[in-house]
XYZ file of N, CA and C in Angstrom:
612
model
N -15.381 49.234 -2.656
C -15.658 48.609 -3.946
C -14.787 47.364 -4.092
N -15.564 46.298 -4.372
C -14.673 45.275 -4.772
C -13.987 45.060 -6.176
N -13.209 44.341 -6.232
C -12.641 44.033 -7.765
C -12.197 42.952 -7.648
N -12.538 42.177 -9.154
C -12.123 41.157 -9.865
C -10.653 41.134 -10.007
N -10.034 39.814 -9.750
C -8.256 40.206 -9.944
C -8.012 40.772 -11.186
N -8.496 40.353 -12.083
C -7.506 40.611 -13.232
C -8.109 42.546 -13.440
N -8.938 43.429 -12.803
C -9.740 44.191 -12.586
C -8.712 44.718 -11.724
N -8.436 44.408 -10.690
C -7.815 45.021 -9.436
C -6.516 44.757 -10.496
N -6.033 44.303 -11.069
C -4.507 44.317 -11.271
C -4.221 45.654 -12.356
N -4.786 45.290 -13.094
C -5.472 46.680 -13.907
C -5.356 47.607 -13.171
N -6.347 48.124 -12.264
C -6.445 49.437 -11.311
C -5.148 49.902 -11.081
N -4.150 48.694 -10.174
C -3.041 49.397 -10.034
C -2.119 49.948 -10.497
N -2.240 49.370 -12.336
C -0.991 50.288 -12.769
C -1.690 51.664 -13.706
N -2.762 51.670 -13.198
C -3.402 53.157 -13.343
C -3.194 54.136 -13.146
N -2.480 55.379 -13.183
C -2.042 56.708 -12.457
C -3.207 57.705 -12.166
N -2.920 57.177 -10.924
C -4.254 58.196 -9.868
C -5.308 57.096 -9.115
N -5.217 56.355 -9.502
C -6.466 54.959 -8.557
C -5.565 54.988 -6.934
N -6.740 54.717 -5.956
C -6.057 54.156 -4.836
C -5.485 52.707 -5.111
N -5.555 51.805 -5.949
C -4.785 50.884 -6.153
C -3.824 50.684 -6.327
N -3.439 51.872 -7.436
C -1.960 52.677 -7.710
C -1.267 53.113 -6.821
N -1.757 53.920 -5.958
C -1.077 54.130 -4.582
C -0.478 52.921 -3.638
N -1.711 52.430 -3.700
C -1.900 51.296 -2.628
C -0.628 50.130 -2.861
N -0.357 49.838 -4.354
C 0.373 48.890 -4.900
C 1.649 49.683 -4.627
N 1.837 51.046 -4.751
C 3.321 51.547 -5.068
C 3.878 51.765 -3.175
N 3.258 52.122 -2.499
C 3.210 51.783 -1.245
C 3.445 50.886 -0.542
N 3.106 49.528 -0.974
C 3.299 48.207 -0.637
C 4.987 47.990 -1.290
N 4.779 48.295 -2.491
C 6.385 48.326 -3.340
C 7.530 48.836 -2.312
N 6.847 50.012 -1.521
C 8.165 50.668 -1.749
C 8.579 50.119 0.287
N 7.597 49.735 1.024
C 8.166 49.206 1.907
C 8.764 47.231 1.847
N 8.274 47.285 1.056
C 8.805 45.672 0.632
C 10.624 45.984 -0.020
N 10.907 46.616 -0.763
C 12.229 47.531 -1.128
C 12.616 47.865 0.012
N 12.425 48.800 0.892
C 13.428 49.263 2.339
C 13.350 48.028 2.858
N 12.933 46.876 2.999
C 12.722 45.698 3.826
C 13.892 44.987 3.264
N 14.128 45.436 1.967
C 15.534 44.219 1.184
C 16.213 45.062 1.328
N 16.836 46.360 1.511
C 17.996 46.525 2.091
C 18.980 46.295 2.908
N 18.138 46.079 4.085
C 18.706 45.692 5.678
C 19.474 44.336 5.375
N 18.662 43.865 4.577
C 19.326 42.249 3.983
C 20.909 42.363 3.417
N 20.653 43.662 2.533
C 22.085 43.356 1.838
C 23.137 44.304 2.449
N 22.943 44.934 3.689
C 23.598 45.598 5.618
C 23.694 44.415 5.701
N 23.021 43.703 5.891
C 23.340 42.160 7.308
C 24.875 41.475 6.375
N 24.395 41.410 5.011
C 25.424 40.510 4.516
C 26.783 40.774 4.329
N 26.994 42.520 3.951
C 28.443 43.059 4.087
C 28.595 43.347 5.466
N 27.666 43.424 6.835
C 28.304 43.206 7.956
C 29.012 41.905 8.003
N 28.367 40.954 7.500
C 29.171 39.588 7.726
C 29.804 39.217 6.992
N 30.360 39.702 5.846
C 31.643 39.759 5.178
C 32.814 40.545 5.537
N 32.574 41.791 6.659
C 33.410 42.560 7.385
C 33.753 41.587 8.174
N 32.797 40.838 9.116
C 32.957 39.925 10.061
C 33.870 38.669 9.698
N 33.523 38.103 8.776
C 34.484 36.655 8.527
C 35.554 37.542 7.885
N 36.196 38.483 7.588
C 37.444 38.765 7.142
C 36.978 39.724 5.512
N 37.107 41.056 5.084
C 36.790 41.867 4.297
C 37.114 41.430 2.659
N 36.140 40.655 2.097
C 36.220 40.681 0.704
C 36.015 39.031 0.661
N 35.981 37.963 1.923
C 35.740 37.022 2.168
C 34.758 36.251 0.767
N 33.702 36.981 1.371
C 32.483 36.554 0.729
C 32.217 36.920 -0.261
N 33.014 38.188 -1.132
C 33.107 38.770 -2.222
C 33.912 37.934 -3.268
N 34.391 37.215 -2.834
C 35.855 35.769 -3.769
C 34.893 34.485 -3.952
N 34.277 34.234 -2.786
C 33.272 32.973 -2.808
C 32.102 33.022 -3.200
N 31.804 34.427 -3.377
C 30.099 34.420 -4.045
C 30.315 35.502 -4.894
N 31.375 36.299 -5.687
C 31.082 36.890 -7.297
C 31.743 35.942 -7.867
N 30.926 37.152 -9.202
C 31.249 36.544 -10.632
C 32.985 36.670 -10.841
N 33.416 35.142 -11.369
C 35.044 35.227 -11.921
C 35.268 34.845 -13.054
N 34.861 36.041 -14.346
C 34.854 35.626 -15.567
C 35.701 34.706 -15.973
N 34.972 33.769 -16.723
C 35.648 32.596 -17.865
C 36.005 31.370 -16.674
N 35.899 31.131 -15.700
C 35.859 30.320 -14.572
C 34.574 29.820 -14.065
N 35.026 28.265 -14.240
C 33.499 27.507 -14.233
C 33.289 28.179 -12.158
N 34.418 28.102 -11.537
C 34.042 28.394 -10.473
C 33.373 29.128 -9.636
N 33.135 30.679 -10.737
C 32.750 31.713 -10.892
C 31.608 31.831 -11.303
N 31.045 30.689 -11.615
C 29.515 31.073 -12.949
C 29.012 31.486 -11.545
N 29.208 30.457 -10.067
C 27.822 30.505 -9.635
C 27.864 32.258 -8.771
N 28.396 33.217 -8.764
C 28.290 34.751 -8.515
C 27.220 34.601 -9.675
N 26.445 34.557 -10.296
C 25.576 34.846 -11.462
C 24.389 35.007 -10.196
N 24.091 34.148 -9.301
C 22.997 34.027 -8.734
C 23.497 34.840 -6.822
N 24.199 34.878 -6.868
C 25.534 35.366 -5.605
C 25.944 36.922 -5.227
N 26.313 37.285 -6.240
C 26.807 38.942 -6.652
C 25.928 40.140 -6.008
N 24.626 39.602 -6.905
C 23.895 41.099 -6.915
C 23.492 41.685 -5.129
N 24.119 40.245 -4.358
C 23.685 40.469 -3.283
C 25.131 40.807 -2.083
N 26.187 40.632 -2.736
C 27.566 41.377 -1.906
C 28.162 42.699 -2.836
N 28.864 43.416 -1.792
C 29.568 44.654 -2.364
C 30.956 44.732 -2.011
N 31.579 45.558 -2.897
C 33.269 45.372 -2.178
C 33.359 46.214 -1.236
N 32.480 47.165 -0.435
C 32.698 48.097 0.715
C 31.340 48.722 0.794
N 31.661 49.554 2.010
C 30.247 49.994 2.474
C 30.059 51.266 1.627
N 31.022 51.753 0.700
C 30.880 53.094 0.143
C 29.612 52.674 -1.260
N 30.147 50.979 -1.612
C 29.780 50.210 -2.739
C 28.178 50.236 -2.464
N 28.056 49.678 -1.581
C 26.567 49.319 -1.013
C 26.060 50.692 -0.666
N 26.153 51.901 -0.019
C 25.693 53.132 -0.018
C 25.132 53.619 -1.667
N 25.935 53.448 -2.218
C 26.032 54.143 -3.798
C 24.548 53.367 -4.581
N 24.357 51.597 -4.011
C 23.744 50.786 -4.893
C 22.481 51.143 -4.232
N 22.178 51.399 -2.666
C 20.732 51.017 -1.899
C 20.169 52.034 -2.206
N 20.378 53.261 -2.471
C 19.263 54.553 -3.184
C 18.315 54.131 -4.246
N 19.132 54.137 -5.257
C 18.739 53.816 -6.566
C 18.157 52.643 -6.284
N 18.574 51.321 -5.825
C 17.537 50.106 -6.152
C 16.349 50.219 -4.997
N 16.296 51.006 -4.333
C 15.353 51.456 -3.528
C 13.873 52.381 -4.480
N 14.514 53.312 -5.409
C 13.844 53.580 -6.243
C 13.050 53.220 -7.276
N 14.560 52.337 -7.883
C 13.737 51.675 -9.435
C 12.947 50.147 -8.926
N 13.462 50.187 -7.898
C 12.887 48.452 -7.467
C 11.164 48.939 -6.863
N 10.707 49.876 -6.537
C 9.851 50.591 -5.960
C 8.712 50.279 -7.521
N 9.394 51.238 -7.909
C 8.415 51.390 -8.927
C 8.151 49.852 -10.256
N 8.906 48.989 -10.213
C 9.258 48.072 -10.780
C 8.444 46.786 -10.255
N 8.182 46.986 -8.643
C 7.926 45.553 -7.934
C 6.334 46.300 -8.113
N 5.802 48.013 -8.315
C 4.243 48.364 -8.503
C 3.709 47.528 -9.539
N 4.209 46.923 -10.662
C 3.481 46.714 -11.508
C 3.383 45.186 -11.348
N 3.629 44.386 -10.243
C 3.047 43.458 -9.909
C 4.308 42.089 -9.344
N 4.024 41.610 -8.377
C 4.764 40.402 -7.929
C 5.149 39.859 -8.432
N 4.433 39.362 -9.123
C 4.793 38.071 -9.903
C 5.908 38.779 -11.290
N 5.433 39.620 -11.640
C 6.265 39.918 -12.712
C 7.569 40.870 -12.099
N 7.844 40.942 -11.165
C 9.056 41.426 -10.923
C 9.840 40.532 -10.564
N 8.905 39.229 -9.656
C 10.189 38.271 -9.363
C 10.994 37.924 -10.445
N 10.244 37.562 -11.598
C 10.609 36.903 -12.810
C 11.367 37.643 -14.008
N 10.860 39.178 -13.642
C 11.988 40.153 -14.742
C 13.631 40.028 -13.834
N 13.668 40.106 -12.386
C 15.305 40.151 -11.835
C 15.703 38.741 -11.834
N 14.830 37.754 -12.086
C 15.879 36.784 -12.600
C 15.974 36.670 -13.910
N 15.251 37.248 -14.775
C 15.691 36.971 -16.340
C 17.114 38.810 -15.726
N 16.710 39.385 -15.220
C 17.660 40.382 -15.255
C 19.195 40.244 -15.117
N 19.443 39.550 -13.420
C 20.314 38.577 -12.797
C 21.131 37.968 -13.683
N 19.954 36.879 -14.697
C 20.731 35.839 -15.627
C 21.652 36.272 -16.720
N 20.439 37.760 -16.926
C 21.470 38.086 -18.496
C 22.756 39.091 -18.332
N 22.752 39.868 -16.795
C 23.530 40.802 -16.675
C 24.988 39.761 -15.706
N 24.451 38.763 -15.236
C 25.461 37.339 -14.679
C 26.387 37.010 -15.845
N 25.380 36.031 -16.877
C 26.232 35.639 -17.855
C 26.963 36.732 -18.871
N 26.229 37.597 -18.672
C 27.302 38.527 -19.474
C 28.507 39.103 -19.588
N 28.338 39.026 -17.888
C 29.658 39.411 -17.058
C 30.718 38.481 -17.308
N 30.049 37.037 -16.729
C 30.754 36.148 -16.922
C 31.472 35.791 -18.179
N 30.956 35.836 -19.356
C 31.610 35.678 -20.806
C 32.462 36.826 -21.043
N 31.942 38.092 -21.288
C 33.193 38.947 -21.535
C 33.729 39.724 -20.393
N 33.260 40.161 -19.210
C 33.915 40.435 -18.114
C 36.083 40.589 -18.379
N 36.463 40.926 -17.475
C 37.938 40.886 -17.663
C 37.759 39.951 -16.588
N 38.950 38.862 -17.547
C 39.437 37.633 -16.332
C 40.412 38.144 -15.306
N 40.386 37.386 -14.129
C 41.089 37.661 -13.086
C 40.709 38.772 -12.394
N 39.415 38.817 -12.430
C 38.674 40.076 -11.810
C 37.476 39.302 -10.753
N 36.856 39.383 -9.555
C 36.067 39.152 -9.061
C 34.981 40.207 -8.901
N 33.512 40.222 -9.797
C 32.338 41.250 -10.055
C 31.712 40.678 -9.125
N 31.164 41.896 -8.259
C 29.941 41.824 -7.064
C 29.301 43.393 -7.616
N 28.110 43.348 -6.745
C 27.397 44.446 -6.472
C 25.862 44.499 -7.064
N 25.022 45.015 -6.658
C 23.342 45.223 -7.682
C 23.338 45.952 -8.167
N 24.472 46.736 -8.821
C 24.172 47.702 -9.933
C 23.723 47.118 -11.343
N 24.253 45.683 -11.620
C 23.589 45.403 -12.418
C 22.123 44.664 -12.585
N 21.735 44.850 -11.592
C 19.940 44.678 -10.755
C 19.405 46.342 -11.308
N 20.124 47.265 -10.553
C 19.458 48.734 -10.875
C 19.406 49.194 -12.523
N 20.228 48.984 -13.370
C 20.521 48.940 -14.751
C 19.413 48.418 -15.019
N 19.011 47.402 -14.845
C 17.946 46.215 -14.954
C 16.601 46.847 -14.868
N 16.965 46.933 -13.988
C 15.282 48.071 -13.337
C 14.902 48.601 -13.880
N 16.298 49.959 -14.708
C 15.620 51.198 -15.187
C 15.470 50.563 -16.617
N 16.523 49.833 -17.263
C 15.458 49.582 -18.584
C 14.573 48.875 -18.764
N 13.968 48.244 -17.402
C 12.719 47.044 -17.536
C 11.609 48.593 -17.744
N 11.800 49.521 -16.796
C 10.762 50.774 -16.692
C 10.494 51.584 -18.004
N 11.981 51.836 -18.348
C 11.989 52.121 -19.972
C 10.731 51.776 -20.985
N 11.798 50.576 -20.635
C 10.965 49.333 -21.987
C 9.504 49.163 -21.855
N 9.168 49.073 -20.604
C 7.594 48.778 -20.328
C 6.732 50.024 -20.923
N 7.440 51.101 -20.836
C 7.071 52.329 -21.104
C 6.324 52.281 -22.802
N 7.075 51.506 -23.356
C 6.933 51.529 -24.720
C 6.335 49.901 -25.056
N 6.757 49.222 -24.487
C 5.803 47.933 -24.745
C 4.366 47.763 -24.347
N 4.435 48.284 -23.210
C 2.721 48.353 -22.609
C 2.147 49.171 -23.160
N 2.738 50.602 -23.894
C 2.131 52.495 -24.353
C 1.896 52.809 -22.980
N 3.225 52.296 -22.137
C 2.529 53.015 -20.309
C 3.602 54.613 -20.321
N 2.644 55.711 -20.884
C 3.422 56.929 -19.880
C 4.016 57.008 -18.997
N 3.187 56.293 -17.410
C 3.629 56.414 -16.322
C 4.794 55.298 -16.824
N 5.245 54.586 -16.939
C 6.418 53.839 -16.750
C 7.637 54.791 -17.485
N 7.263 55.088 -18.599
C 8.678 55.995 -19.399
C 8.668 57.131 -18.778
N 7.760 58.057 -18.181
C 8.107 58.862 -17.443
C 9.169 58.966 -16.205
N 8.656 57.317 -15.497
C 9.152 57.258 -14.168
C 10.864 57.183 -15.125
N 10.751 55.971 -15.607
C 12.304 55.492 -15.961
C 13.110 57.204 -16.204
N 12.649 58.092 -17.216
C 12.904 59.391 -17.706
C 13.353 60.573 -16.117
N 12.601 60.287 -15.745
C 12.758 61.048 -14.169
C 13.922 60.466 -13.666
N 14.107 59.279 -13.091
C 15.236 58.421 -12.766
C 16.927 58.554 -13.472
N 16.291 58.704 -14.765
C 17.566 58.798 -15.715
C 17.652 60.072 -15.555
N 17.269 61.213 -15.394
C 17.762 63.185 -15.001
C 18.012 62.551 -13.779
N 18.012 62.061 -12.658
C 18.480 61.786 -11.730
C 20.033 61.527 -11.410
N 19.841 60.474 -12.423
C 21.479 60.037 -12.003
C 21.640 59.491 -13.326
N 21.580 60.638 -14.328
C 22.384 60.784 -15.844
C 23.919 60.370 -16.022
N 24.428 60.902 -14.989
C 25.892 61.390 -14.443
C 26.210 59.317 -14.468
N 25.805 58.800 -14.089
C 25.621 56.799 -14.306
C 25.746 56.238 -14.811
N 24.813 57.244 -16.383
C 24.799 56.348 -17.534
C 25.649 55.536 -18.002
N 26.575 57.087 -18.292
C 27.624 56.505 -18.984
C 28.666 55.089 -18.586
N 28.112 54.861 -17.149
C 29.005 53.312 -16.926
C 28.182 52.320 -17.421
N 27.567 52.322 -18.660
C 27.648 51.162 -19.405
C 28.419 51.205 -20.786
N 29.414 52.030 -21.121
C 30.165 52.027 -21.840
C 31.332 51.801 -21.189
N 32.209 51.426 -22.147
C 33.872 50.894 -21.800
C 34.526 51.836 -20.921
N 35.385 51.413 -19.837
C 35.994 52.642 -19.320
C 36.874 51.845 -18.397
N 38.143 52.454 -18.054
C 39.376 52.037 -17.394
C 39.186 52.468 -15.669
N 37.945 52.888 -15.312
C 37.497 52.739 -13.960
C 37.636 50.561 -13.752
N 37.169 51.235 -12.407
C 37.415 49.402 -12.062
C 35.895 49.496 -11.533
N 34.949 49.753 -12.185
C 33.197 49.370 -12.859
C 33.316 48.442 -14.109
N 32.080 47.572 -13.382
C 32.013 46.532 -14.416
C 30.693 46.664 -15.279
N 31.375 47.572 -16.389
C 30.215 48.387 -17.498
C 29.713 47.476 -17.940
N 30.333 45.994 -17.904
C 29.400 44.746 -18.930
C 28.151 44.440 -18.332
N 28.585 44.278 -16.752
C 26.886 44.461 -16.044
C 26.251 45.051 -15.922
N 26.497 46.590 -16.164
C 25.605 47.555 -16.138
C 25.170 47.499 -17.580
N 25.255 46.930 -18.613
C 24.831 47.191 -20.026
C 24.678 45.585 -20.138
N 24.715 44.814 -19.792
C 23.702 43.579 -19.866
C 22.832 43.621 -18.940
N 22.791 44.000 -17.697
C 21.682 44.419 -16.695
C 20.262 45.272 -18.000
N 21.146 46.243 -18.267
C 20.391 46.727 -19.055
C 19.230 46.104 -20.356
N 20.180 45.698 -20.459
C 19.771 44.483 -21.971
C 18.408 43.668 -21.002
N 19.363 42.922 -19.784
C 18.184 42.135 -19.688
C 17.034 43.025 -18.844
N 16.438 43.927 -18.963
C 15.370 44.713 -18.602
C 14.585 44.545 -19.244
N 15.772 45.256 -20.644
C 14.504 45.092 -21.736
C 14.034 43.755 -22.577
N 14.397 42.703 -22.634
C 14.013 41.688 -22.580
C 13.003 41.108 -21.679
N 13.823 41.766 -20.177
C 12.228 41.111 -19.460
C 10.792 41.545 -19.711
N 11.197 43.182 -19.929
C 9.705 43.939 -20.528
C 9.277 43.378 -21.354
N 9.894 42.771 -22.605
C 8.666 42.183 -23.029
C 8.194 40.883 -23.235
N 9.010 39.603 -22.231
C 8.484 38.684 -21.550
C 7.504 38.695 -20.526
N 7.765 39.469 -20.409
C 6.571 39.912 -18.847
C 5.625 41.447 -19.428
N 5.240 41.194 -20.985
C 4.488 42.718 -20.789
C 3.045 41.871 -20.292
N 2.466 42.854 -19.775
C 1.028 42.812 -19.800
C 0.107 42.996 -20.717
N -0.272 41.987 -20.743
C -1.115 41.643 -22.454
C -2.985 42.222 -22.326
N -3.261 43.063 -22.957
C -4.599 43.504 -23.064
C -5.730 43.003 -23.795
């Protein structure tokens, strides 16, 4: 059967169409494909000297030098325990996030990126250097959230709802805490999800 794009785009965020499949399938090996990426890059921050690339490409609140980790960060970690902890989860929520269409995922992780970057960057603690995609995964799950309730998509608040019994135990690092987690990105990550949801809802 053929379909009309805006027809076929439809189909896929349908629960139960082979489109749905077909789209979340495509999602989820395009996701294991960006992992290896962000392996290659803390191999080569092990390689030029450990935390190298973590000083020259995060965020260093209140330092113009620092803004540019806004676009830098989500893609280094301070260790391989860092990057283990982040590639599950954005393997997951990025899965289900990149199903509901290309174009609108490129454009929710950079409104995501921007708002969970600058956020860092303004109130962040100075004299701190922030890396990691946790505030990408934050991002994710409340873009899934939010869509849930901006679109009336079940399947999206479900998925986000499943995700969150998952790794509940998480949440709570978007509140204040004397760990050395940077809760501002995980709760502007957050923020900007739901903002992107409904810049990017799908209009009927």
């Amino acid at each position: 059967m053929s379909w009309a794009p805006e027809t076929r785009a439809d189909a896929a965020t349908q629960f139960g169409t082979d489109a749905f499949y077909a789209a979340l399938g495509r999602a989820f090996v395009t996701m294991c494909a960006v992992i290896p990426v962000l392996f290659l890059v803390e191999a080569l921050d092990v390689a030029v000297g450990a935390g190298t690339l973590d000083v020259a490409g995060g965020i260093i609140p209140h330092r113009i030098d620092g803004l540019d980790g806004v676009l830098f960060s989500p893609f280094l970690h301070s260790g391989w325990d860092h990057l283990y902890g982040n590639a599950v989860p954005l393997i997951l929520v990025g899965t289900f996030a990149l199903a509901g269409g290309a174009r609108r995922f490129l454009w929710s992780t950079f409104v995501i990126m921007l708002v969970s970057g600058l956020g860092v960057w303004f109130v962040g603690d100075p004299g701190t250097v922030v890396v990691g995609a946790s505030g990408v995964v934050f991002g994710y799950l409340g873009l899934l959230f939010a869509r849930g309730f901006v679109e009336r998509s079940w399947w999206n608040l479900g998925v986000a709802a499943f995700i969150g019994l998952l790794y509940w135990y998480q949440i709570y690092n978007i509140l204040p805490t004397d760990r050395a987690v940077s809760w501002q990105g995980h709760l502007c990550g957050l923020i900007g999800g739901f903002l992107a949801a409904f810049l990017f809802r799908r209009r009927r």
